[in-house]
């Protein structure tokens, strides 16, 4: 075989291997088959077999075996091709080629789900192989690392992947470096370090010349699913599945479909989740992977259980469903046990936990206890959702047996697992999203507490859950120039769209839409980048009813703390005062939501100074009726003659609490949890940062009047009021006042913003700042609103400021007229300067207004 011919065949082999590495399996299979046939023809025409021709044929047959399994799921066809390759290598006496064949046998075992059996041939191949053959050694370490991941040997797997990176770099093959980096990210994910996982996966994508392929998208989505960013993960998985279909990867497609099913379970779309899990099971079966077909069965069980929880089991049909689910789950668990140690933990454990919960739903407490005793001790590498689920079932059993101490102990065990996980998350976005993993545990705790009828038990259960995801993810902002660049670029695109303005011209309208689409793309990229930053802030300590009551008593106050929750569609309150606690049922949440919408609509009318007098009078009358309803329904039952602190979520945070008739002149403030702080100073310093944004008629005059209240202040107006200067000004201020147009972004609440001279200042840009002791006054429309995440956490500009430690944030929950703001705000700051608590300062500042003002004081329970 001439050197030119040899080089041509070697180039063809590399191309086929690269096609296979890029998941273009059908094309790779065709190339491998043609290469084998062409080499055989050259051997017949020439001098017979040579060392080079044997090596080419063996490697091409090994490649065909990999493709055959990927395309058909047939172990038989793959092993037949490997037998042919092994016989050829053995007859030529080439030991290093036998290592290649052995390695591929390990890969087929790995792909079929038998990871334990795969380790032996892969290790043998590494021992037999040529250490200078960087391609083979890199691939073998990649595959053995994958098997070790399945076995839970994460440190050993990480060593294999890092070794693969070194060999791939010596080879100069970016594809293999990318695969290894992706797998390193996956190990970090399993270890609970989501920021590190996303960072490595993003690095892996940058090495792919054509951008992310189906495997890369599915891997990134899997991490987002673990964080709790379910909608984002589901969209990525749809894209990944489409690519994987085109790439001919049946098993990887099944994984993407199964992860979509997991997303749907978290989104409580149980019917869709079950259908997707069944689809994944059929795809795994067709690919020849019975073990992973069982993993799909586990997700089917999870969807069934979620639907049964939602439907309840109080009827005969409900009990039949529980009995059927119990038996199905136990059968799946036994099938998992039969597949070896890995499936025993990945299938047997969760299936038994679901079976135990079905037993509890059906009232079979002893059966649930027996099943729980069969669950083995969880390994340290067990996914934290499984650990949380185990504690949730243990808590349910204890509560069902009226063992509250044991139930609460189990709840706390689950919350410790959650806290360990969330403390690695750096961004507020990720911290709030991860709350989805605690929903069931929190429901178990609160439902049991409500059954006791004891206010203290309910208060403590609610606050245990809320504190788990309160606060920030980190204690300082990340030094990330690329993140800053993305946010600046998004700001410029939004301003460019604003410059186009409202228009009927189709060309101009298209330009405006293009700018806004580009801004959203930059924002989405900035979000993804923020998820890569590590955490560091600890989980806050939850408040207890006896501690809050004791603090109120020690203060000698007649104040009331109202901890509001929604249960079975009803708003329920735990009223805590110095003299005791009461449990009160207040109103259907649907009626509250309807009144919130009415109030916002009326405030929107009043915010327009050009509205005719009759229309204004009608809006005022309508608004007063709505506020009176809130008063009569939500506040008067609380019997709060003095201070009132409201802890609530979702729509209840959009109620204009300070504008209610009974609260005129009284200190009223709200927060999403009871963040008890005692003995704190009124504010961090007496230096004020005062900012006036563009486009508001009275903003400049308002800023001047507010500045005049304080002896020490920095005032930023006109072109000086840039985003960078405002962010910098936060550092040394004890009071921050911003008069600007505000926007609450419901779809992407971390991009809620205040409009400044160079564009919107996003909530995202403040993430990580230390705002402890700072009072923030936002003289802007609607930035007091927040959007609830799937796990119940509220997110918006005000909530971010509070998570960063702000002592109080005074903001509007509806449109706010700028002349009203200009009149109220100087009086508010005069009260603050005199030492008034922020809630009291707001109450006094608006007391003489003839029309209701939608400003609310948000903040911790400072006593």
Short mmCIF file of C-alpha atoms in Angstrom, two decimals, residues 1 30 33 49 165 188 259 347 536 551 805 822:
data_model
loop_
_atom_site.label_atom_id
_atom_site.label_comp_id
_atom_site.label_asym_id
_atom_site.label_seq_id
_atom_site.Cartn_x
_atom_site.Cartn_y
_atom_site.Cartn_z
CA UNK A 1 0.00 0.00 0.00
CA UNK A 30 -21.82 4.61 5.97
CA UNK A 33 -18.69 0.41 5.98
CA UNK A 49 -2.71 -7.66 4.50
CA UNK A 165 -8.85 16.29 28.57
CA UNK A 188 -20.07 18.71 39.19
CA UNK A 259 -35.86 14.93 31.08
CA UNK A 347 -34.91 2.85 40.36
CA UNK A 536 -21.45 31.63 49.56
CA UNK A 551 -39.84 39.92 70.96
CA UNK A 805 -30.33 42.92 53.00
CA UNK A 822 -43.11 64.81 44.19
#
